[in-house]
Tab-separated table of C-alpha atoms and ligand atoms in Angstrom:
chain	number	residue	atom	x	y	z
A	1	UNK	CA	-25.224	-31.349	-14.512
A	2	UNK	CA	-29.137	-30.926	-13.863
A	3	UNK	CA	-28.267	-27.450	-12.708
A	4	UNK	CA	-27.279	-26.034	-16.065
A	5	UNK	CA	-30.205	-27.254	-17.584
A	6	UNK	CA	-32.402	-25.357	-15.543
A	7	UNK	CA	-34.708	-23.239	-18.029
A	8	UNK	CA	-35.340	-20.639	-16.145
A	9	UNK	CA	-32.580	-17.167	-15.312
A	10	UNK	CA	-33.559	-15.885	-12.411
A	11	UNK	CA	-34.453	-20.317	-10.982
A	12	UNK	CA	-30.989	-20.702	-12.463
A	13	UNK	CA	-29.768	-17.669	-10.114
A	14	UNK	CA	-31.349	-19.295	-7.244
A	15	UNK	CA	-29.744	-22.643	-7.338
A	16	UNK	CA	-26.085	-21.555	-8.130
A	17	UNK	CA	-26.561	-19.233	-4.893
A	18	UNK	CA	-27.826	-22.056	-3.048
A	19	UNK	CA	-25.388	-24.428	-3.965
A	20	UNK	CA	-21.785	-21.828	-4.091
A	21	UNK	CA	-23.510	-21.417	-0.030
A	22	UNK	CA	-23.708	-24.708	0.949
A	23	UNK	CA	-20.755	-25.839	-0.821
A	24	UNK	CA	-18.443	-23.289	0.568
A	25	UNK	CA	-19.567	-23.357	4.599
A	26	UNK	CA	-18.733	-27.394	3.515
A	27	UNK	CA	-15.680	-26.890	2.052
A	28	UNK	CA	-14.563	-24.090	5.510
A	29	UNK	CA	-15.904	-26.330	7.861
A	30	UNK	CA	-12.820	-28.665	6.926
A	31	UNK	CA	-10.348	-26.109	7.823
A	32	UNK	CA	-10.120	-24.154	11.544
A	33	UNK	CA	-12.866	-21.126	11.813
A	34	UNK	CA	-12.630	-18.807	9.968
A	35	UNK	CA	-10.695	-19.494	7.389
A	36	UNK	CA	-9.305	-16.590	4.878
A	37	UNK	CA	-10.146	-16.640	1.251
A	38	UNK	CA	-6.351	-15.889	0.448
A	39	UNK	CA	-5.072	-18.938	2.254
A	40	UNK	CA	-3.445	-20.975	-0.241
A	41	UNK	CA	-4.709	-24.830	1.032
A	42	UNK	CA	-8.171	-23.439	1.463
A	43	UNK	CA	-8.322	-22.101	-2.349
A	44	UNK	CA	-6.848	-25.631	-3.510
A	45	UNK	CA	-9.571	-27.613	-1.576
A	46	UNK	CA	-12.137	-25.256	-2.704
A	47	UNK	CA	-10.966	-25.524	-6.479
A	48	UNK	CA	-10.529	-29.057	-6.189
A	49	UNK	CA	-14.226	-29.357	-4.833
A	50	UNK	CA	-15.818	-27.357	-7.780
A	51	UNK	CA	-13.982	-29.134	-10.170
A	52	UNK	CA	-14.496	-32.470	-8.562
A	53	UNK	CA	-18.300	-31.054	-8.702
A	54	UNK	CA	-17.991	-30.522	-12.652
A	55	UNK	CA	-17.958	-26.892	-12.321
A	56	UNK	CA	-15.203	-26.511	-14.757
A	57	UNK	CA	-15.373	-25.918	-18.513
A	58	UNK	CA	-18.353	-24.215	-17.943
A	59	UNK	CA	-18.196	-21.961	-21.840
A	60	UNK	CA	-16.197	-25.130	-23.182
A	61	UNK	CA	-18.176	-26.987	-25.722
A	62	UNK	CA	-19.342	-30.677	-24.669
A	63	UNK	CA	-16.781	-32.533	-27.045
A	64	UNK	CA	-14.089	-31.040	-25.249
A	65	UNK	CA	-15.651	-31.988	-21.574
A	66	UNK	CA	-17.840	-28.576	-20.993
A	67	UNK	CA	-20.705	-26.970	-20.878
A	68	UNK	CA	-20.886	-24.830	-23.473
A	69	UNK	CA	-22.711	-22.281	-20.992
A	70	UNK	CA	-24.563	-19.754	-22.780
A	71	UNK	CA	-22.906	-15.662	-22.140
A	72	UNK	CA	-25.753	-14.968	-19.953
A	73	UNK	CA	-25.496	-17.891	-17.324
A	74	UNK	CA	-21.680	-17.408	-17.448
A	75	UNK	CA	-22.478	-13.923	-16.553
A	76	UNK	CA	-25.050	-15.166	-13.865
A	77	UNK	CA	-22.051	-17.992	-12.215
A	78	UNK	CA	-19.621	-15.334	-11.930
A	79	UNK	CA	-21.745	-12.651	-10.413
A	80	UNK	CA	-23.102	-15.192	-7.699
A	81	UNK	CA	-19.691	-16.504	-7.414
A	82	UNK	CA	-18.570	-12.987	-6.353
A	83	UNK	CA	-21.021	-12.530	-4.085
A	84	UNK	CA	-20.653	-15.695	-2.133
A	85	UNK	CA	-17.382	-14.899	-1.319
A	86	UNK	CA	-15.559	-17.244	-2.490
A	87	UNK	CA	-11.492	-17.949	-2.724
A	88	UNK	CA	-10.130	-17.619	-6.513
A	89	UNK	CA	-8.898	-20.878	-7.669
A	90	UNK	CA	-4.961	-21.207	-7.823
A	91	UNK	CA	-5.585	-22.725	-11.621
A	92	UNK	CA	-7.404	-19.524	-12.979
A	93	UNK	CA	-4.431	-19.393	-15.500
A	94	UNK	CA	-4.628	-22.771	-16.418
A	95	UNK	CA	-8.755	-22.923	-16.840
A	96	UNK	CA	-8.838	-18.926	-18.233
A	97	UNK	CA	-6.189	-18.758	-20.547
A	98	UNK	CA	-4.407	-22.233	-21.367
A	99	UNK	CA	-7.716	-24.504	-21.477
A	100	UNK	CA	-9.495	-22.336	-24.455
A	101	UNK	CA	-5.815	-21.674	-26.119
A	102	UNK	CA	-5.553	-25.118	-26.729
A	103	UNK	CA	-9.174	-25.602	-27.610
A	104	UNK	CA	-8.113	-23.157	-30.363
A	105	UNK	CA	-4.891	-23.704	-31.523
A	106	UNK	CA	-4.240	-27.455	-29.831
A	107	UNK	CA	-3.807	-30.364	-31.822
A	108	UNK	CA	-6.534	-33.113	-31.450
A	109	UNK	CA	-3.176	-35.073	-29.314
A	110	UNK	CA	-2.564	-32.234	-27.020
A	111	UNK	CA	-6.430	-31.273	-25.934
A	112	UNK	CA	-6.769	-35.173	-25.361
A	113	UNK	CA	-3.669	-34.672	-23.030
A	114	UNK	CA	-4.275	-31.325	-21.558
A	115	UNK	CA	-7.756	-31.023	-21.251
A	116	UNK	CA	-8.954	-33.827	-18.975
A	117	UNK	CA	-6.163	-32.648	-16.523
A	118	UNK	CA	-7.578	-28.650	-16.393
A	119	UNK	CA	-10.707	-29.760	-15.647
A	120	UNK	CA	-10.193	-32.398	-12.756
A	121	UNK	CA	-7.959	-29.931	-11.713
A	122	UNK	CA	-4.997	-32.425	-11.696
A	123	UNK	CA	-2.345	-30.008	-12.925
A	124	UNK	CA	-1.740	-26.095	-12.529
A	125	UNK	CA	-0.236	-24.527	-15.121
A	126	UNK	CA	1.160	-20.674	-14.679
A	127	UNK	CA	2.437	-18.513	-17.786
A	128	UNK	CA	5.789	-17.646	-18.548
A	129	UNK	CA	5.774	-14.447	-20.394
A	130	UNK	CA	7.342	-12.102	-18.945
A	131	UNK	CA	11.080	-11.040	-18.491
A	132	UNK	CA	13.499	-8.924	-17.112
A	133	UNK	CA	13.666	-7.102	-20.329
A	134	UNK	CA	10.584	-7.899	-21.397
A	135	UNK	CA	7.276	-6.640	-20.196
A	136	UNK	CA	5.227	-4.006	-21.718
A	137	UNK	CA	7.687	-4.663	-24.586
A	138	UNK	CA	6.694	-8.551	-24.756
A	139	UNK	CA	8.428	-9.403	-27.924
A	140	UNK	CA	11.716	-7.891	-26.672
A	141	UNK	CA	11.590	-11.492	-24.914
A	142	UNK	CA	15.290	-13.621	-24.743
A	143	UNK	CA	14.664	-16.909	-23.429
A	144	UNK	CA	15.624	-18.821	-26.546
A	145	UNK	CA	14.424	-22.447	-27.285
A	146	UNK	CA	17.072	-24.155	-30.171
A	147	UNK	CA	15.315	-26.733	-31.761
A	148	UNK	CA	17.875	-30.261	-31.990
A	149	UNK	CA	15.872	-32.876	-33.571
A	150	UNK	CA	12.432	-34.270	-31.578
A	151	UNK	CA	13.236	-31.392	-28.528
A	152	UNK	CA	14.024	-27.909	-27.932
A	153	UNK	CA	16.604	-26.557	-25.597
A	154	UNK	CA	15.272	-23.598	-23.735
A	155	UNK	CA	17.151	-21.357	-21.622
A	156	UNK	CA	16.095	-17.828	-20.130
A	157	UNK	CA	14.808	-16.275	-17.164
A	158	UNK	CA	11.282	-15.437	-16.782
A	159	UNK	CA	9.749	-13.254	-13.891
A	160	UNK	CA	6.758	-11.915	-12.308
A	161	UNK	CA	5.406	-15.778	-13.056
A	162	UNK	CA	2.141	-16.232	-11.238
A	163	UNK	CA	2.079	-19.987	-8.913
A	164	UNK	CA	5.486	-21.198	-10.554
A	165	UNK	CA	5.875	-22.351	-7.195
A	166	UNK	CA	2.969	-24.831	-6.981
A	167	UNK	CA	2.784	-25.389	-11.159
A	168	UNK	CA	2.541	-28.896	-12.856
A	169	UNK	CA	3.217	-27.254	-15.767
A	170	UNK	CA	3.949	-23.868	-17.668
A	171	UNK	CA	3.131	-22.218	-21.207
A	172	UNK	CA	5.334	-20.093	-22.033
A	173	UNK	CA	6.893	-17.479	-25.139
A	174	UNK	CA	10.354	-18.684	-26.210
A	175	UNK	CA	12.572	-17.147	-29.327
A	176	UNK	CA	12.735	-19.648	-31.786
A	177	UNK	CA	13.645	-17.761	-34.955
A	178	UNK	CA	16.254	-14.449	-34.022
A	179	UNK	CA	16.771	-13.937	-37.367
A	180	UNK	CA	13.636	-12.296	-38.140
A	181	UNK	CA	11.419	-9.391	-36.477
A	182	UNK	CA	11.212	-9.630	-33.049
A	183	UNK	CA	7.254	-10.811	-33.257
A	184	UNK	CA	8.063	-13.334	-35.869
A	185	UNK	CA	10.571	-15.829	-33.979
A	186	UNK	CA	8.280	-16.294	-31.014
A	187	UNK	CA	6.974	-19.961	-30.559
A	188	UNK	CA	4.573	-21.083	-27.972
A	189	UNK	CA	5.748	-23.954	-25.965
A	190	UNK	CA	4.126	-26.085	-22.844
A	191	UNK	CA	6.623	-27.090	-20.304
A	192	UNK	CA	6.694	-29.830	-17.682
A	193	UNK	CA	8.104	-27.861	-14.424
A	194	UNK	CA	9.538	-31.288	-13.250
A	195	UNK	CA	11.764	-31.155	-16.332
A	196	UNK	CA	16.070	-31.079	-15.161
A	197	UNK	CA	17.079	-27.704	-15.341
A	198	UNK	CA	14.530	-25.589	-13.831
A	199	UNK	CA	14.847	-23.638	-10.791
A	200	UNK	CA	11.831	-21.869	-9.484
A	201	UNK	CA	12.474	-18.666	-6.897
A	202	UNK	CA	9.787	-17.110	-4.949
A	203	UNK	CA	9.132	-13.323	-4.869
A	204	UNK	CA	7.742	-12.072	-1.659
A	205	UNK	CA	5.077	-9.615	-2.639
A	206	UNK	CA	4.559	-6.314	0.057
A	207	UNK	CA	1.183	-7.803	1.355
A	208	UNK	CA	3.291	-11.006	2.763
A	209	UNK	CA	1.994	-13.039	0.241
A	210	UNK	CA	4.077	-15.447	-2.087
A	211	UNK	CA	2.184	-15.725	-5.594
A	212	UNK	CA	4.577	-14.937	-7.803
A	213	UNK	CA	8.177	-15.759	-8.730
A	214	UNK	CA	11.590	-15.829	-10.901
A	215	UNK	CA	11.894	-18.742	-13.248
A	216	UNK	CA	14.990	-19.967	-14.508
A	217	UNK	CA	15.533	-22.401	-17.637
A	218	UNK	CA	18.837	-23.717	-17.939
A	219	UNK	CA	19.268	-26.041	-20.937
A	220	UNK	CA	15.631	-27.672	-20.515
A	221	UNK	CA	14.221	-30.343	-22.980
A	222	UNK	CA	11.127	-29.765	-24.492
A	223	UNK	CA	9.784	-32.149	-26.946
A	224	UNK	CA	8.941	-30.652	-30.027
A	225	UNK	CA	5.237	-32.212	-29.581
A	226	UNK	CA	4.781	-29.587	-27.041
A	227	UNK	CA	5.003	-26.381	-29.086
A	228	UNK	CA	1.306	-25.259	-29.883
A	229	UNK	CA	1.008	-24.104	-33.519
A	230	UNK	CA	3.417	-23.763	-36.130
A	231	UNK	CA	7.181	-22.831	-35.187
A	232	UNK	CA	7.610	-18.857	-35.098
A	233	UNK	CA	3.871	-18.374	-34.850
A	234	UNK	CA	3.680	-17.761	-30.924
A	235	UNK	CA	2.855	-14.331	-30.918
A	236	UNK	CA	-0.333	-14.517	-32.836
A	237	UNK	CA	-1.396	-17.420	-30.347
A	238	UNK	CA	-0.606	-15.491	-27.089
A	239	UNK	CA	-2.243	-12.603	-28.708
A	240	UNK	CA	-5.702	-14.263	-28.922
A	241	UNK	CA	-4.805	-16.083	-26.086
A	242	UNK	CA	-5.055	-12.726	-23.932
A	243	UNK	CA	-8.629	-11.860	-25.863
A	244	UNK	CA	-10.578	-14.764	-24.438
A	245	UNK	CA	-12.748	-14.498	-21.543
A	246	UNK	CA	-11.647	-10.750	-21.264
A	247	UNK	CA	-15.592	-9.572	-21.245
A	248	UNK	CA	-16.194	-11.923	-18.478
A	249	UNK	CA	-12.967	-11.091	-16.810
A	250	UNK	CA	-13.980	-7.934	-15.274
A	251	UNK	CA	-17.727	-9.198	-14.060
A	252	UNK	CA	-16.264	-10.659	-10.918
A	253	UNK	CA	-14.477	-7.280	-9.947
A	254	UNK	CA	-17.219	-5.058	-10.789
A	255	UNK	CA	-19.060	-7.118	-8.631
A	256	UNK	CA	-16.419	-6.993	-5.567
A	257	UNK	CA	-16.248	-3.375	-6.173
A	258	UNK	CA	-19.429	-2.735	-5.873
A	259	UNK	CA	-19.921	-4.931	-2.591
A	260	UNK	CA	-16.505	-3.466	-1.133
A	261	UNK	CA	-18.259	0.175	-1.388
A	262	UNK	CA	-21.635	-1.091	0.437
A	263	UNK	CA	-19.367	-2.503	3.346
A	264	UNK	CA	-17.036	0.440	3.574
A	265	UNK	CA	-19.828	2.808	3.852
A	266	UNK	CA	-21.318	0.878	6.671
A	267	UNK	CA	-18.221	0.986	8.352
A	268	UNK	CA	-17.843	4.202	8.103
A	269	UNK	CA	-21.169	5.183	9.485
A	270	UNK	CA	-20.702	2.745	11.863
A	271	UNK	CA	-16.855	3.795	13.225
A	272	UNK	CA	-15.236	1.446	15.519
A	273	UNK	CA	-12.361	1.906	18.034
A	274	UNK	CA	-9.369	3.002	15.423
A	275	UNK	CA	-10.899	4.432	12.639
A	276	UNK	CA	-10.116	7.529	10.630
A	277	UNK	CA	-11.634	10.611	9.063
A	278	UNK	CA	-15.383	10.647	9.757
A	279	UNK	CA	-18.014	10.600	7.710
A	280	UNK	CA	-19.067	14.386	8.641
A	281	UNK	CA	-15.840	15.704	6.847
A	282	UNK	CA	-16.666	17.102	3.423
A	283	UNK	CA	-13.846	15.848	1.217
A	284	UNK	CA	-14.620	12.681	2.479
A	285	UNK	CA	-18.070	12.684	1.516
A	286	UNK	CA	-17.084	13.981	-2.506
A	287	UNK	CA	-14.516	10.945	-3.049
A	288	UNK	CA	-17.318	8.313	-1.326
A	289	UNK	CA	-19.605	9.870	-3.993
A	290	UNK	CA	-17.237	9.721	-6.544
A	291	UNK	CA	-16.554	6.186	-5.927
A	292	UNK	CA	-20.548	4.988	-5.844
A	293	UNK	CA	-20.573	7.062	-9.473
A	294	UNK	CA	-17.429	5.164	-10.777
A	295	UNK	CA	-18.724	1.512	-9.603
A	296	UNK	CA	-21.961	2.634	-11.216
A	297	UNK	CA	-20.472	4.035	-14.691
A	298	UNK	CA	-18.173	0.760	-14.786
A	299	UNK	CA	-21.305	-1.283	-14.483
A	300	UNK	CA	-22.681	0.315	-17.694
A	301	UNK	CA	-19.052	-0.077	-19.361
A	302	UNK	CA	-19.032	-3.558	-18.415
A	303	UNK	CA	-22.489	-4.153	-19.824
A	304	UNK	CA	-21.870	-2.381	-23.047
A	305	UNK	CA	-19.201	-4.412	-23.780
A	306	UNK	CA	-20.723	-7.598	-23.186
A	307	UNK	CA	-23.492	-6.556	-25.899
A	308	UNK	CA	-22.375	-4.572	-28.649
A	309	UNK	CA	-18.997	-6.744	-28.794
A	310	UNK	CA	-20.239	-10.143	-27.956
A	311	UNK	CA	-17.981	-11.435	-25.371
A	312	UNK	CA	-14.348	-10.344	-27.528
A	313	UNK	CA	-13.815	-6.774	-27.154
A	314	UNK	CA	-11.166	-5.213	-29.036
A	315	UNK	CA	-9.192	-2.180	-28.173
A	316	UNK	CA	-12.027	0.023	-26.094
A	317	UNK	CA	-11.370	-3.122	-23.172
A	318	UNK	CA	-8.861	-0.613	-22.755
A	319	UNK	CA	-10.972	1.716	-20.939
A	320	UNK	CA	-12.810	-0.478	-18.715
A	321	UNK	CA	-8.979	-1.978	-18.099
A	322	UNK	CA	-7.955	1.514	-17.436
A	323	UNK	CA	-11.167	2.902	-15.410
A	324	UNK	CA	-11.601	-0.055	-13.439
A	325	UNK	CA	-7.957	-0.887	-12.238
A	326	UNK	CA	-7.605	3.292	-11.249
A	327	UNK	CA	-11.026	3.678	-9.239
A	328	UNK	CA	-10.475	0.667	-7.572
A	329	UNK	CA	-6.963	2.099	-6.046
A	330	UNK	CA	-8.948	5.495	-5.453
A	331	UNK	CA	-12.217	3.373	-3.369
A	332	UNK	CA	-9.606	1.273	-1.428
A	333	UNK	CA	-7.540	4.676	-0.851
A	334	UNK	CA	-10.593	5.984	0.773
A	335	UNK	CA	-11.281	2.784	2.821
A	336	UNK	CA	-7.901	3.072	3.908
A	337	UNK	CA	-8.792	7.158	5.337
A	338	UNK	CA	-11.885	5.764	6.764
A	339	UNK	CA	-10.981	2.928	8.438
A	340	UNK	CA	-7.505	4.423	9.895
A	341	UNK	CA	-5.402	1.793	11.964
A	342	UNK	CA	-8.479	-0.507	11.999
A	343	UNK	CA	-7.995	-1.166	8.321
A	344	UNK	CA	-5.536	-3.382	9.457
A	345	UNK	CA	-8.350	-5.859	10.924
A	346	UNK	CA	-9.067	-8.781	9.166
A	347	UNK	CA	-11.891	-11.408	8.924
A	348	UNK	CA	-9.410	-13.790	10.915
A	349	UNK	CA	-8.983	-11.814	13.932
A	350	UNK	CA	-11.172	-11.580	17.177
A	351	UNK	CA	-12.198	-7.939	17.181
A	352	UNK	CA	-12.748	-7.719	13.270
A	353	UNK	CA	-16.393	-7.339	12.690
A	354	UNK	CA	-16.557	-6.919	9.135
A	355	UNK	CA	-15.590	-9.822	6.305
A	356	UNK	CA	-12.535	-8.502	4.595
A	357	UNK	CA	-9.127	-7.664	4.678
A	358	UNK	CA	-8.953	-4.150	3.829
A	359	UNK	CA	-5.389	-3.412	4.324
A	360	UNK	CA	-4.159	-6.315	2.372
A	361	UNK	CA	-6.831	-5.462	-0.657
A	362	UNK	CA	-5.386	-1.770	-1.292
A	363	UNK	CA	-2.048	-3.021	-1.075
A	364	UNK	CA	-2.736	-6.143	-3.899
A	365	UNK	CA	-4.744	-3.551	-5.918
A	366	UNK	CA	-1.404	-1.754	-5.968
A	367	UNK	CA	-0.940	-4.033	-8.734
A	368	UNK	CA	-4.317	-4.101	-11.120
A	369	UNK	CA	-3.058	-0.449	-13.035
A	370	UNK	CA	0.422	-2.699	-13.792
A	371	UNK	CA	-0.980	-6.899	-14.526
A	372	UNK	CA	-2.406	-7.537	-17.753
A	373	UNK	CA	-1.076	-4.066	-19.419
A	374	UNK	CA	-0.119	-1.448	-17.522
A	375	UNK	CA	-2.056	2.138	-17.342
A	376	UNK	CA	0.457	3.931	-19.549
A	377	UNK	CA	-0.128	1.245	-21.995
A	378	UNK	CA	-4.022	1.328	-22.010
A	379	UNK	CA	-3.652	4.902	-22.318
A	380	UNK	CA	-0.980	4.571	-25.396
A	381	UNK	CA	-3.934	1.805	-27.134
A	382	UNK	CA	-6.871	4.226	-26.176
A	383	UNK	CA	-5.088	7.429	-27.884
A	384	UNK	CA	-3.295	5.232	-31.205
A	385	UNK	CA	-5.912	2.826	-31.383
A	386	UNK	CA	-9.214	4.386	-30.173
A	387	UNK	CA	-8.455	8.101	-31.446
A	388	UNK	CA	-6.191	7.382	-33.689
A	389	UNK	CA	-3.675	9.645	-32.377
A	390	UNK	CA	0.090	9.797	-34.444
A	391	UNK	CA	2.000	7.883	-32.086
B	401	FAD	C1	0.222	-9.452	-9.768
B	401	FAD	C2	0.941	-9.693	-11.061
B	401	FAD	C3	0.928	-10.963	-11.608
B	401	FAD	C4	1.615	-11.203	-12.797
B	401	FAD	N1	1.605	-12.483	-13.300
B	401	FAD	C5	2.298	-12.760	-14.428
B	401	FAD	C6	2.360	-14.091	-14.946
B	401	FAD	O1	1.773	-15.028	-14.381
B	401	FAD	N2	3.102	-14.327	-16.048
B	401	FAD	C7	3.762	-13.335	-16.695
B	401	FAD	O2	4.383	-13.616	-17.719
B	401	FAD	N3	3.743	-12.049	-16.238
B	401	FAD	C8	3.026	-11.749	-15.119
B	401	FAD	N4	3.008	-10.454	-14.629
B	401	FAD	C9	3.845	-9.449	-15.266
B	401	FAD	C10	3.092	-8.366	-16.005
B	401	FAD	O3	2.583	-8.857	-17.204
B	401	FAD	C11	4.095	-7.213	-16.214
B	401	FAD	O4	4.404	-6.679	-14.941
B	401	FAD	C12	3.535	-6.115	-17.086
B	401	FAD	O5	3.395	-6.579	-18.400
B	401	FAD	C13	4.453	-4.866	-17.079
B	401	FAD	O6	5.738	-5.223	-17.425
B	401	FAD	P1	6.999	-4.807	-16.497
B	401	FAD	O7	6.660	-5.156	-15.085
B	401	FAD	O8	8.205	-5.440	-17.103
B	401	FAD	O9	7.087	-3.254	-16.590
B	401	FAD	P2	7.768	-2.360	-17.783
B	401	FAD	O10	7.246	-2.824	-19.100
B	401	FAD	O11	9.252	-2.419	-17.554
B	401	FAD	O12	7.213	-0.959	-17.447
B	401	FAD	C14	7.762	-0.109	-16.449
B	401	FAD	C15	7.022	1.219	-16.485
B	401	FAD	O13	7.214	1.846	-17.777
B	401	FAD	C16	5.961	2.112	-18.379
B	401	FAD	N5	6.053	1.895	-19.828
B	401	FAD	C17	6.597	0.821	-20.462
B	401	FAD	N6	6.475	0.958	-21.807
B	401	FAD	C18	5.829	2.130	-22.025
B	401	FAD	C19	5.409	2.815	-23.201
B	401	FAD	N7	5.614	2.319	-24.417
B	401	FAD	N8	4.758	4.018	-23.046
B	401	FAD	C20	4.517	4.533	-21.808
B	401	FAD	N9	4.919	3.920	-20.652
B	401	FAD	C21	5.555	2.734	-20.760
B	401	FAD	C22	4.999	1.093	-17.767
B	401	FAD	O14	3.652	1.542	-17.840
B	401	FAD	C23	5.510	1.041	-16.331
B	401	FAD	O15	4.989	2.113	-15.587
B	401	FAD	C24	2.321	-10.164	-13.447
B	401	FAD	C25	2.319	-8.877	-12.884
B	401	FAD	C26	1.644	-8.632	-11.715
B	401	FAD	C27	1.660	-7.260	-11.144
């Protein structure tokens, strides 16, 4: 793509503006005015466009079908691709976590299976980690695949699964070996959601929206040609799995963050019919301040990281886990003072003036201190890890 050969940072900067623009009033003009970046047919389309585009793979190396982006212009896509606005794909489990497992771990069969499918977009994938009983204490997982011969037969309940609903396929953490410690027995298995035996029930989450969901496995085949790795060596894989593209993970926030603060403070000197506490009250004032130093020390964190670790942080991604996920839910706290009942005004209705959804962003960010390791946990890493605190 003559785009990523451009020489040039700040020419390359230009162009991937330019194009996310064009692309995106293209891709909304096919759906009725305006449409919201959470609605579920408009993120396919749009995904399905970039990919369709070749704007997938981007890090991947060429062999594989990518790329092989250089840090700094992945840095550059994802900060322009956070400012244009637009909709998260509904494969970002798939492309962030599955695609460079199995570039790691998959065997030369199962990248020339997977791959091509992640980056047409062809088939979502979602991960099925998470139990019940099983959570912060992964490894405590039960779902239990028995090998018999060429297959496995899995059965267990998984929950909290992100787009089980719409998935082609899932990868998920099954007990293979319960004879051992519980990180030992854990294989890593991909599993067609077609396959007899599956039953897939939505959770409603408190914003209205339907992302995630309960998943069921009740006697399921799974070839043995699916498990990635060696039997019993799962946890390792997930493990790295969760370390890649965590630098880059938080660019696209930091971003958001930073562009949700400029926009509330407009609003708020600019009050409309409905809002709440003014501007001119003190306390006010201190937490907006607060929140432009937080967005600003984050920033540095973020950039920190990216250079003195090189892309893989290790445990201090804890803090910018922990600091970003917590002064996020304090900025959208204040939004929600500011803006009062108007909060509830989104791009899609007549009188909104502004381009977000306010109220549904602080209750979804409800969520950030408790997805991908929860505060208490970051907090227990930072003080054992970091400190080295006795546990
Ligand atoms: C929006 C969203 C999307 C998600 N998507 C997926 C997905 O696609 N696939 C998937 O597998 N999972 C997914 N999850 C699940 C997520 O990984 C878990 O919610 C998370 O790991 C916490 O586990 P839990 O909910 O079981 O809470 P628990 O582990 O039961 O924790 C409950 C409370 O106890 C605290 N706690 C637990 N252990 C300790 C400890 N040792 N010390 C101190 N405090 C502790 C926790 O911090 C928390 O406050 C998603 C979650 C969210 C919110």
């Amino acid at each position: 793509m003559q785009l990523f050969e451009e020489a040039d940072d700040e020419a390359f900067r230009r162009l991937v503006r330019e194009w996310l623009a064009d692309n995106l009033a293209m891709v909304a003009g096919g759906f009725p005015a305006p449409v919201s970046p959470h609605d579920m047919a408009f993120r396919r389309a749009w995904e399905d466009h970039l990919c369709a585009c070749g704007f997938s793979g981007l890090t991947w190396p060429k062999a594989d079908g990518g790329h092989e982006l250089p840090m700094g212009r992945m840095v550059i896509w994802l900060e322009e691709y956070a400012r244009s606005g637009a909709p998260q794909g509904v494969n970002v489990i798939g492309h962030g976590i599955l695609g460079p497992t199995l570039l790691h771990f998959g065997s030369a069969e199962q990248k020339a299976r997977y791959l091509p499918g992640l980056l047409a977009n062809r088939e979502i994938w979602c991960q099925g980690y998470s139990e019940p009983g099983a959570g912060s204490d992964l490894a405590a997982l039960r779902t239990q695949a028995v090998c018999e011969g060429d297959h496995y037969m899995v059965s267990g309940q998984k929950i909290w699964t992100s787009y089980a609903n719409i998935a082609d396929w899932c990868f998920l953490l099954a007990r293979t070996d319960p004879s051992v410690p519980k990180h030992k027995g854990i294989s890593f298995l991909l599993v067609d959601m077609k396959s007899p035996g599956i039953t897939v029930r939505p959770i409603r989450q408190m914003n209205g929206e339907q992302e995630f969901n309960e998943v069921f496995f009740d006697e399921v085949k799974v070839p043995v040609a699916n498990r990635v790795g060696e039997e019993n060596s799962g946890w390792a894989i997930a493990m790295a799995a969760a370390s890649f593209e965590r630098a880059t993970y938080f660019i696209p926030r930091l971003v958001r963050m930073e562009e949700e603060f400029r926009d509330l403070l407009q609003l708020a000197r600019a009050p409309r019919p409905g809002a709440g506490v003014p501007l001119e009250d003190p306390e006010v004032r201190g937490r907006l301040a607060s929140a432009y130093l937080d967005v600003h020390v984050l920033k540095l964190f973020a950039r920190r990281m990216l250079e003195t670790a090189g892309g893989t942080p290790g445990p201090e991604g804890s803090y910018l886990k922990l600091f970003w996920s917590e002064s996020h839910q304090r900025l959208l706290d204040i939004a929600m003072d500011v803006l009062g009942p108007s909060a509830r005004l989104g791009p899609q209705e007549p009188a909104a003036a502004e381009r977000r959804h306010w109220q549904r962003d602080y209750l979804w960010s409800r969520a950030e201190t408790i997805l991908a390791g929860t505060s208490e946990i970051q907090r227990n890493i930072i003080a054992e890890r970091v400190l080295g605190l006795p546990r």
